[in-house]
PDB file of C-alpha atoms and ligand atoms in Angstrom:
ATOM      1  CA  UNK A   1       0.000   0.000   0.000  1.00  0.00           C
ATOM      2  CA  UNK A   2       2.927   2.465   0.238  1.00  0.00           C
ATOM      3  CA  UNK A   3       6.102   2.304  -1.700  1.00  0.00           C
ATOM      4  CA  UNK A   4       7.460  -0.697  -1.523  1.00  0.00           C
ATOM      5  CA  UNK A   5      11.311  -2.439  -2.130  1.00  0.00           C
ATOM      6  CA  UNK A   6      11.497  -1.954  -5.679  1.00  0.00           C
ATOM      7  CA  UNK A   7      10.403  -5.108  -7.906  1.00  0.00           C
ATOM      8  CA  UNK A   8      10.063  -6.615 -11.453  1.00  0.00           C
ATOM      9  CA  UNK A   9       6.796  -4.855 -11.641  1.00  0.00           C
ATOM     10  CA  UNK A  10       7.819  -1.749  -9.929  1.00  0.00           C
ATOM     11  CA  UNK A  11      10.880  -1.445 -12.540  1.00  0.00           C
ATOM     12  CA  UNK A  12       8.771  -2.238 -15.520  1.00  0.00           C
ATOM     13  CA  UNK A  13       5.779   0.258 -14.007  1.00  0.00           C
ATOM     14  CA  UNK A  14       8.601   2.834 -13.711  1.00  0.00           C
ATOM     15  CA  UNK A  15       9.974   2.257 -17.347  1.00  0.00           C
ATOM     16  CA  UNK A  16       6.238   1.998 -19.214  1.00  0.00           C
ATOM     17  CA  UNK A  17       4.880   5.085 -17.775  1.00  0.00           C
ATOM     18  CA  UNK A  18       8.152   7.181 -18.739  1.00  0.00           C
ATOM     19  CA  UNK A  19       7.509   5.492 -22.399  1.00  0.00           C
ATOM     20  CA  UNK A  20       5.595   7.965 -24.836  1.00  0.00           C
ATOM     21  CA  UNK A  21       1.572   8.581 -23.923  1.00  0.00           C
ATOM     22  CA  UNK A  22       0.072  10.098 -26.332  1.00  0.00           C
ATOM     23  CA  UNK A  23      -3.765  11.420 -26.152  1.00  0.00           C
ATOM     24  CA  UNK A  24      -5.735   9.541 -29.133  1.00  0.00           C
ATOM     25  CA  UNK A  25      -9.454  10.893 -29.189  1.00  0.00           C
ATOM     26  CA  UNK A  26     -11.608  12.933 -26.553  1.00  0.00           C
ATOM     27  CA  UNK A  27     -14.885  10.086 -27.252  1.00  0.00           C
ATOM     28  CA  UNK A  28     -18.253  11.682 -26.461  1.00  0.00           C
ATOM     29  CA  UNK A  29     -20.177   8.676 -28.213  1.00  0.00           C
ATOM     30  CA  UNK A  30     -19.531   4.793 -29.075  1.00  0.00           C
ATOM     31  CA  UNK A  31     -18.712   5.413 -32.156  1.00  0.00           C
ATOM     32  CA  UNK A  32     -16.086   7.800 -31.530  1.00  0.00           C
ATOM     33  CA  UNK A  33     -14.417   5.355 -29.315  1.00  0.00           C
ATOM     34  CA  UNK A  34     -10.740   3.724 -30.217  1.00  0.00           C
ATOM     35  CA  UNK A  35     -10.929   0.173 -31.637  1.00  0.00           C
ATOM     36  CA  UNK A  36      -8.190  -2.705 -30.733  1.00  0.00           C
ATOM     37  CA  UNK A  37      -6.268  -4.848 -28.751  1.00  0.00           C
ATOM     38  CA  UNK A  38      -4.464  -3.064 -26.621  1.00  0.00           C
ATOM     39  CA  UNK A  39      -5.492  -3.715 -22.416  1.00  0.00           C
ATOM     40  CA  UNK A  40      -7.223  -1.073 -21.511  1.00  0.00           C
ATOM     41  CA  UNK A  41      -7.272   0.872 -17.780  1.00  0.00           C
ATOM     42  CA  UNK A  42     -10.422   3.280 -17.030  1.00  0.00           C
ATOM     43  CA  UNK A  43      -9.943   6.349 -14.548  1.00  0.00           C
ATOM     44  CA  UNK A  44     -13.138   7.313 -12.822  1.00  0.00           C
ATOM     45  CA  UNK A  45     -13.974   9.397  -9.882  1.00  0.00           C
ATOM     46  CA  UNK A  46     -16.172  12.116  -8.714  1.00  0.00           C
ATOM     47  CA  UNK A  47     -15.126  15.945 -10.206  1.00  0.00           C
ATOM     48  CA  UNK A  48     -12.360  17.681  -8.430  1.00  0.00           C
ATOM     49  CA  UNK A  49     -10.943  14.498  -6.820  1.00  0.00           C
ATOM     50  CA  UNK A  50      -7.649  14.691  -8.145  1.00  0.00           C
ATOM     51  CA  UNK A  51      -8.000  12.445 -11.137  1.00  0.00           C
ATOM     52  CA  UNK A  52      -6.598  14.598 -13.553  1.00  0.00           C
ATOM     53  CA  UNK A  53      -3.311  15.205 -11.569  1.00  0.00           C
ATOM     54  CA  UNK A  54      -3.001  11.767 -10.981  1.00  0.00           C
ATOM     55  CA  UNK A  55      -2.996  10.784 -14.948  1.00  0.00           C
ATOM     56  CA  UNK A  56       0.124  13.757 -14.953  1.00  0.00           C
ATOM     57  CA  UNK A  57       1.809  12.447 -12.225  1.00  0.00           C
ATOM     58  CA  UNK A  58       1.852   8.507 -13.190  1.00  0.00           C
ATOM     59  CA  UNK A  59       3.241   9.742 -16.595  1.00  0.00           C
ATOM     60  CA  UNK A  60       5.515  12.424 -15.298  1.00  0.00           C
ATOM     61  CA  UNK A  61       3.869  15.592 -17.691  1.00  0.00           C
ATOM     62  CA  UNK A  62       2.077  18.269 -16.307  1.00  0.00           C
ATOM     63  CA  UNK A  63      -0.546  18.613 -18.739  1.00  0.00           C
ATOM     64  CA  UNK A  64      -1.498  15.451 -20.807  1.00  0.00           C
ATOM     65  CA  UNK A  65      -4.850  15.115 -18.293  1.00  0.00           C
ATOM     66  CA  UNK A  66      -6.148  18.553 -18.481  1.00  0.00           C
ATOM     67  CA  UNK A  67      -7.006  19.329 -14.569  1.00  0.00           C
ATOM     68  CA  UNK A  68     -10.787  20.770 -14.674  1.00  0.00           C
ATOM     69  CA  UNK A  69     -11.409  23.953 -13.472  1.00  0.00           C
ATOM     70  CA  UNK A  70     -15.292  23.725 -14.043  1.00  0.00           C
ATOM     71  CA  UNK A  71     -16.253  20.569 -12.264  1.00  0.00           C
ATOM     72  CA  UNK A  72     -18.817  18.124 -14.105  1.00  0.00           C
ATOM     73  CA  UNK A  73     -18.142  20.105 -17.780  1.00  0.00           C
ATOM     74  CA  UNK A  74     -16.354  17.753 -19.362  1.00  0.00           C
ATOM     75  CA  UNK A  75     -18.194  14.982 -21.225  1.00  0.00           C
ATOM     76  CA  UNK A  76     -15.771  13.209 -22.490  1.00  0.00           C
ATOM     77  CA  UNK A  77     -13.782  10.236 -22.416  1.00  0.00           C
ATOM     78  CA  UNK A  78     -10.158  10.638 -23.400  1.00  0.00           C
ATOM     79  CA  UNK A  79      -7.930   8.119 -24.203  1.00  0.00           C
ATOM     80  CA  UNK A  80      -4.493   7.926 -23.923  1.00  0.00           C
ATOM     81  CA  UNK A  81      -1.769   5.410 -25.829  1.00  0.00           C
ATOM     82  CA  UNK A  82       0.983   4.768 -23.897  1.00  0.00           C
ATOM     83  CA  UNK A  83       3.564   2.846 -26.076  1.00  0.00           C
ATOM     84  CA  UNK A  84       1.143   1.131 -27.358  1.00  0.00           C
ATOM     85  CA  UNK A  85       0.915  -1.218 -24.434  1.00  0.00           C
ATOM     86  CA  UNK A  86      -1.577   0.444 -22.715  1.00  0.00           C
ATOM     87  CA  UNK A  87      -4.465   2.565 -23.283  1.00  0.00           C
ATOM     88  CA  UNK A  88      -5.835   4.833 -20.528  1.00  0.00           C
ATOM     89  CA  UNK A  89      -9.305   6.147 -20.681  1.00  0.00           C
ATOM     90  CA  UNK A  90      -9.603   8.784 -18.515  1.00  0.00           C
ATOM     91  CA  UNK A  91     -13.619   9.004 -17.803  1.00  0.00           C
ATOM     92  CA  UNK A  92     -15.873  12.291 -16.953  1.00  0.00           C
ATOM     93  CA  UNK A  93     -16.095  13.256 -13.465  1.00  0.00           C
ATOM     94  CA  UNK A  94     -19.119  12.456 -11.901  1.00  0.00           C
ATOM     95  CA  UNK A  95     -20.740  13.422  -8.474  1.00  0.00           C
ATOM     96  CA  UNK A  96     -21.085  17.343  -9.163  1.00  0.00           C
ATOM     97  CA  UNK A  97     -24.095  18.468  -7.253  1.00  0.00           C
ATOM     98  CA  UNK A  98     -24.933  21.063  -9.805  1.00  0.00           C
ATOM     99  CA  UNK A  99     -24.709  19.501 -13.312  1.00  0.00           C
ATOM    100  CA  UNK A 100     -27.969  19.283 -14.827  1.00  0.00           C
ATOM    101  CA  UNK A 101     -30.324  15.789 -14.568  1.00  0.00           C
ATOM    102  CA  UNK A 102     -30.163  15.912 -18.238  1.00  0.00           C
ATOM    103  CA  UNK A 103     -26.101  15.486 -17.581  1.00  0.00           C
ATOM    104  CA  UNK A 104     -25.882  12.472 -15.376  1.00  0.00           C
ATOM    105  CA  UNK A 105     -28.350  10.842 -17.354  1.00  0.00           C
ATOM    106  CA  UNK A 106     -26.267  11.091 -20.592  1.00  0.00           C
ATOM    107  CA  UNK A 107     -22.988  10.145 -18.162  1.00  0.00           C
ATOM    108  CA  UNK A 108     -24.887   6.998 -16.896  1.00  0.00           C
ATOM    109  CA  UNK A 109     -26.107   6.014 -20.184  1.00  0.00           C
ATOM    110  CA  UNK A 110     -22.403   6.459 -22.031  1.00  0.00           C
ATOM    111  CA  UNK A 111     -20.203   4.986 -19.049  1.00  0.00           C
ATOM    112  CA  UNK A 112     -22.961   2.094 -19.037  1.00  0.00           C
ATOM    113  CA  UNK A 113     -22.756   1.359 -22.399  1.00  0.00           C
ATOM    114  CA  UNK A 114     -18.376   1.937 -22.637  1.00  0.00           C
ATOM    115  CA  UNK A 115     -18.539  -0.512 -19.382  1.00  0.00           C
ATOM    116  CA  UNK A 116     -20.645  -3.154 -21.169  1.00  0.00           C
ATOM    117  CA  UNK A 117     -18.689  -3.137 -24.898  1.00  0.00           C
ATOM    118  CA  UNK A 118     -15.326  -2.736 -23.792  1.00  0.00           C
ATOM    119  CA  UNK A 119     -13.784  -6.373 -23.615  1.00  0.00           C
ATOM    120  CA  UNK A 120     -10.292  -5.236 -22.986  1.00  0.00           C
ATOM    121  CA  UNK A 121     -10.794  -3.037 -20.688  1.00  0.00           C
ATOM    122  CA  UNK A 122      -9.044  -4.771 -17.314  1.00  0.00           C
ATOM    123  CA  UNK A 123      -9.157  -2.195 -14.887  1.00  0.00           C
ATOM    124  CA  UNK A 124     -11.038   0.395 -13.217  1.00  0.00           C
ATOM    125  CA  UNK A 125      -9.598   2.706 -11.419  1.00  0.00           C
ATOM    126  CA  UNK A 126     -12.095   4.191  -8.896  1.00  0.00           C
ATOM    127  CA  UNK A 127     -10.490   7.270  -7.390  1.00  0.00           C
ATOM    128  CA  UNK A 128     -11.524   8.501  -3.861  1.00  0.00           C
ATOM    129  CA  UNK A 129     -10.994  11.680  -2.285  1.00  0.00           C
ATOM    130  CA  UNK A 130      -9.111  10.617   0.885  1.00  0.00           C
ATOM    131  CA  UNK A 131     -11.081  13.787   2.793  1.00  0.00           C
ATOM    132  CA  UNK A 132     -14.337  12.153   1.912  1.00  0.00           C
ATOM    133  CA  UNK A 133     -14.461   8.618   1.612  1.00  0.00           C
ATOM    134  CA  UNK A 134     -16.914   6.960  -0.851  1.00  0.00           C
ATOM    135  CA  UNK A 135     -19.657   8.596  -1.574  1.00  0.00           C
ATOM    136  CA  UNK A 136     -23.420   7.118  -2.615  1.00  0.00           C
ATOM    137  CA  UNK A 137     -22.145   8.876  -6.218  1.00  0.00           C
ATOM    138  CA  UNK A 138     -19.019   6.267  -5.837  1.00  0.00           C
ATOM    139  CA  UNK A 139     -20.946   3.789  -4.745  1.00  0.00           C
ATOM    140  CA  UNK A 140     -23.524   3.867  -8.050  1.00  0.00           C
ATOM    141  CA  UNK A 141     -20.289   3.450 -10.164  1.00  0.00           C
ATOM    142  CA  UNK A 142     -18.587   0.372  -7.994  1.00  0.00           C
ATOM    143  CA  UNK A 143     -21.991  -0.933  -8.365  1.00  0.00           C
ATOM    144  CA  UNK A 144     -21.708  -0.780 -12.172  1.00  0.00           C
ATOM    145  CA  UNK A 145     -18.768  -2.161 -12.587  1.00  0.00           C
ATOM    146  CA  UNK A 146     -19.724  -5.077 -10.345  1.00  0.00           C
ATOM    147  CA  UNK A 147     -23.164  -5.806 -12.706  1.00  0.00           C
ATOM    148  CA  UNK A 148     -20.689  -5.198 -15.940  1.00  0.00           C
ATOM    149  CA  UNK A 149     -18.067  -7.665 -14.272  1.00  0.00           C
ATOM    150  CA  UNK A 150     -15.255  -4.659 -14.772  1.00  0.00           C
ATOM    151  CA  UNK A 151     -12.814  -5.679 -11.851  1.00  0.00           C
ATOM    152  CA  UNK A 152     -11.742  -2.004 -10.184  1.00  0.00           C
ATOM    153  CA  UNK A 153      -9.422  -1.129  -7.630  1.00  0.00           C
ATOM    154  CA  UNK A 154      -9.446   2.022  -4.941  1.00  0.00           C
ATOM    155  CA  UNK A 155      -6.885   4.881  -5.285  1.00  0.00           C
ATOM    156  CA  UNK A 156      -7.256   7.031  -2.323  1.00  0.00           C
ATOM    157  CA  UNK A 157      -6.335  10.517  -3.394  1.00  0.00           C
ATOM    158  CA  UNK A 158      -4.911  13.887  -1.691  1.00  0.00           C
ATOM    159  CA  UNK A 159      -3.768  11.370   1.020  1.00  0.00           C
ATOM    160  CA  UNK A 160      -1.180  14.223   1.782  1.00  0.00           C
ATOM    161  CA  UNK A 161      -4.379  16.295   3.183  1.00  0.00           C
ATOM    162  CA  UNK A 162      -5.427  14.323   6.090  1.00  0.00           C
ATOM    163  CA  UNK A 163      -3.670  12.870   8.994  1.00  0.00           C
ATOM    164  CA  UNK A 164      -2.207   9.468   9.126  1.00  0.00           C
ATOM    165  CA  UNK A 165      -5.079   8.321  11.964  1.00  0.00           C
ATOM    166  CA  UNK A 166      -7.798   9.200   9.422  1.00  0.00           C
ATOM    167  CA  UNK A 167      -5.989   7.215   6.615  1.00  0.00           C
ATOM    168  CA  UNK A 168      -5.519   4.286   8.668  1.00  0.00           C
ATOM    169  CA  UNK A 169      -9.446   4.535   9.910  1.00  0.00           C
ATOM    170  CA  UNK A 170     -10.327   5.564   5.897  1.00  0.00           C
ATOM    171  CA  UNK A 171      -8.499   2.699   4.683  1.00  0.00           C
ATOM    172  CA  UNK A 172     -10.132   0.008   7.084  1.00  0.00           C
ATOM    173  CA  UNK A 173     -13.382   1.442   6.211  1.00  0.00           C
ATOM    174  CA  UNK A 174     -12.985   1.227   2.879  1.00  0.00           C
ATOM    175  CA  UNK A 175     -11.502  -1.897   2.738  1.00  0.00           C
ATOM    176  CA  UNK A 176     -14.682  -3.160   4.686  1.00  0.00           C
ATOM    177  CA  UNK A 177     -16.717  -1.498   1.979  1.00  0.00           C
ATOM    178  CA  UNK A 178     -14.623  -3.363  -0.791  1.00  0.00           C
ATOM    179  CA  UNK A 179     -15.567  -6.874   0.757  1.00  0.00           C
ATOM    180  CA  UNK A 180     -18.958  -6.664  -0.321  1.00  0.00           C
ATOM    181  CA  UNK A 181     -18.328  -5.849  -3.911  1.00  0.00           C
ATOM    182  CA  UNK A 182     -17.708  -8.629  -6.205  1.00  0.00           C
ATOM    183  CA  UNK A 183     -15.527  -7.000  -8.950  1.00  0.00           C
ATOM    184  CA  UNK A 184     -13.501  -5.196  -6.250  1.00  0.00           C
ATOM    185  CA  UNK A 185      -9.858  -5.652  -5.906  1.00  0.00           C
ATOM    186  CA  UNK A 186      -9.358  -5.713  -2.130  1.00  0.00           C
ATOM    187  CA  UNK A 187      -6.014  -3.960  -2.583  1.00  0.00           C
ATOM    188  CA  UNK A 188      -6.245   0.076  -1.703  1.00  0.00           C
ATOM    189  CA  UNK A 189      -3.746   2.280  -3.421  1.00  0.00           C
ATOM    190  CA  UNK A 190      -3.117   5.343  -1.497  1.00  0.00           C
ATOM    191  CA  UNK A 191      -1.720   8.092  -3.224  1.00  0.00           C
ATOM    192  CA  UNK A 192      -0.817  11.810  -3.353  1.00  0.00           C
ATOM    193  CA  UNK A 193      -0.207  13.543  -6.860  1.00  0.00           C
ATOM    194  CA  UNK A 194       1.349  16.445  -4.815  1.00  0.00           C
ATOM    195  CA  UNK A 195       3.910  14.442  -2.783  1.00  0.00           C
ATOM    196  CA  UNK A 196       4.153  11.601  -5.105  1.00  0.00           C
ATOM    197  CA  UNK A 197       3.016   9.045  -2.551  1.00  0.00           C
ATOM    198  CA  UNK A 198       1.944   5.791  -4.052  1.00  0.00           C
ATOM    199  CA  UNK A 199       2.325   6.868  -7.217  1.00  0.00           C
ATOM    200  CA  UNK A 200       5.270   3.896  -8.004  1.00  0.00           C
ATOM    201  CA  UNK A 201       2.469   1.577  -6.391  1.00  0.00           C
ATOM    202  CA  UNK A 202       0.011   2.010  -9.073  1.00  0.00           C
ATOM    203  CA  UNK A 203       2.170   2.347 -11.878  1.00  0.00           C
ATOM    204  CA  UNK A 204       3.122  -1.191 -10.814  1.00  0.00           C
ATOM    205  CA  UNK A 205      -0.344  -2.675 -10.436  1.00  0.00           C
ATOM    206  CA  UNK A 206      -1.000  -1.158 -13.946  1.00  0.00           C
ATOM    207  CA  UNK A 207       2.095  -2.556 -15.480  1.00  0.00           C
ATOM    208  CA  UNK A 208       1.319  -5.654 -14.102  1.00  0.00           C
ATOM    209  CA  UNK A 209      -1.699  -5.778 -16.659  1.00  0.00           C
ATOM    210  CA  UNK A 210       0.091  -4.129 -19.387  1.00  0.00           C
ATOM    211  CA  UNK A 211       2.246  -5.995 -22.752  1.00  0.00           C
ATOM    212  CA  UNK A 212       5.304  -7.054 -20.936  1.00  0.00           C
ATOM    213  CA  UNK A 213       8.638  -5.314 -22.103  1.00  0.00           C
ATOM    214  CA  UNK A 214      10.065  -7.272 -25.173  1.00  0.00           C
ATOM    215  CA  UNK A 215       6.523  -8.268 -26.751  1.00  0.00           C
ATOM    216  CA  UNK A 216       4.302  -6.536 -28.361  1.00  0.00           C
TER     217      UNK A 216
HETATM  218  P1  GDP B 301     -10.185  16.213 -11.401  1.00  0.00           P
HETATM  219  O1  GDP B 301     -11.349  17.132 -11.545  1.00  0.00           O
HETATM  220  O2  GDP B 301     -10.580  14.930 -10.752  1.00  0.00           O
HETATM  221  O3  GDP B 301      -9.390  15.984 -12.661  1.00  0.00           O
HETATM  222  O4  GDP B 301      -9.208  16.881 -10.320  1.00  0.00           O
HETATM  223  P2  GDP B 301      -7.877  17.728 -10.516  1.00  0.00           P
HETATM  224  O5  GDP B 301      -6.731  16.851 -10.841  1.00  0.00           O
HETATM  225  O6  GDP B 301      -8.190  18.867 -11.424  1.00  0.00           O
HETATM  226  O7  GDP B 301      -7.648  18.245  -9.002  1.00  0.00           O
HETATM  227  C1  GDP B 301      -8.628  18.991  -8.328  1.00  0.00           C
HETATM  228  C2  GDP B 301      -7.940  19.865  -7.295  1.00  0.00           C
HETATM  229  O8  GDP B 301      -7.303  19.061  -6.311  1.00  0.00           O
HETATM  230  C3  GDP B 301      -6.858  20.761  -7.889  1.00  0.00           C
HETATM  231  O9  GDP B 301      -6.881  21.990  -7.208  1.00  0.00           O
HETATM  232  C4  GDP B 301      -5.577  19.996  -7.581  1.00  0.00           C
HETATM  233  O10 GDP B 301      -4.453  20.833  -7.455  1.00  0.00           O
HETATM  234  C5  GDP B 301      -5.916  19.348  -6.238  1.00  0.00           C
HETATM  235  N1  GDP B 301      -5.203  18.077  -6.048  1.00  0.00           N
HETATM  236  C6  GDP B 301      -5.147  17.040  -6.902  1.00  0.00           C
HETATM  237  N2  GDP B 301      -4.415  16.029  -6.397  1.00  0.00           N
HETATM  238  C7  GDP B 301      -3.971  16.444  -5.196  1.00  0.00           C
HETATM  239  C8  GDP B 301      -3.148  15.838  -4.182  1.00  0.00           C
HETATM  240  O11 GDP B 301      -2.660  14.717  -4.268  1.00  0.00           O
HETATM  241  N3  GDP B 301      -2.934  16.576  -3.043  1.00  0.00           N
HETATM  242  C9  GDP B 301      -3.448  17.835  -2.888  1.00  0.00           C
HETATM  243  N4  GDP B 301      -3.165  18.466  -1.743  1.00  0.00           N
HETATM  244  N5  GDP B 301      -4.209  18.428  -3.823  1.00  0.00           N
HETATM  245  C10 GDP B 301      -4.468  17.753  -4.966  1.00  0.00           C
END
């Protein structure tokens, strides 16, 4: 859960993610979205919980995620190659209490229907603002991706803003939380953009999924 010794997946997590990413296609229907074979990891979490900061920081750029100043605008899903081993699809927020009905209804619908037609896709990512725990907003998503059989993992976020008594009591919580979800990873990831905390965790567990180095 913290940074560990390092490891065959640590070294290859810390080679892939300084490889070249490259953003492919901002989706904001099916159609739009990138075909083939490459594994694919999904990024979701409520507006504003960091998500966008952590895409930069597990790359190393500042700006290939562009962090949202207007919480709940963007619509899209934006996908990201990285060497061609992995393809990261970095989902709209979700959870802002003043987009439209209209607006979650269309973000349901398309993250329902990417969730459902999206064989390679072998991770979720569900991001959680270590402040605030999950959230009934979360909780609709995990719930998703159990029905759609989409296993997902928890990345605490922002674990830099609260104190290491609340992280331990978060992380128990959430772990308890995990247990009754069947697509749920019971592994947390706790992570700070800002500090870099956790950061070489995930880029392990990510690489772990990814085309090996040598085969392609
Ligand atoms: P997004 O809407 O989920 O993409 O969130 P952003 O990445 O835009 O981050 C939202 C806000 O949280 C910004 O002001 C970031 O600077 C801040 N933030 C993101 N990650 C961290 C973190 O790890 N620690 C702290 N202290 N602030 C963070």
């Amino acid at each position: 859960m913290t940074d560990t010794a390092p490891s065959a997946d640590n070294e290859f997590g810390r080679w892939l993610f300084s490889q070249s990413c490259s953003f492919v296609i901002g989706a904001v229907k099916l159609d739009d979205l990138p075909q083939g074979e490459m594994v694919e990891i999904a990024f979701a979490g409520r507006s504003n919980v960091g998500k966008s900061s952590l895409i930069n920081a597990l790359t190393g750029r500042k700006s290939l995620a562009r962090t949202s100043n207007t919480p709940g605008r963007t619509q899209q899903l934006n996908f990201f190659n990285l060497d061609d081993r992995l393809m990261l699809a970095d989902l709209p927020g979700y959870g802002y209490a003043r987009a439209p009905k209209t607006q979650v209804e269309e973000w349901t619908a398309l993250i329902g229907d990417y969730l459902k037609g999206r064989p390679n896709l072998r991770r979720a990512c569900v991001l959680i603002d270590s402040r605030h725990g999950i959230k009934d907003t979360d909780r609709e998503v995990m719930t998703m991706l159990d029905t759609t059989a989409v296993s997902y993992q928890a990345v605490l976020t922002k674990c830099d803003k609260i104190k290491p008594t609340a992280l331990s009591t978060l992380v128990d919580n959430v772990t308890a939380e995990l247990a009754s979800h069947v697509a749920a990873h019971p592994d947390i990831i706790i992570t700070s953009s800002v500090k870099g905390d956790g950061v070489a965790d995930l880029r392990a567990a990510l690489a772990a999924l990814a085309v090996p180095a040598g085969e392609q």
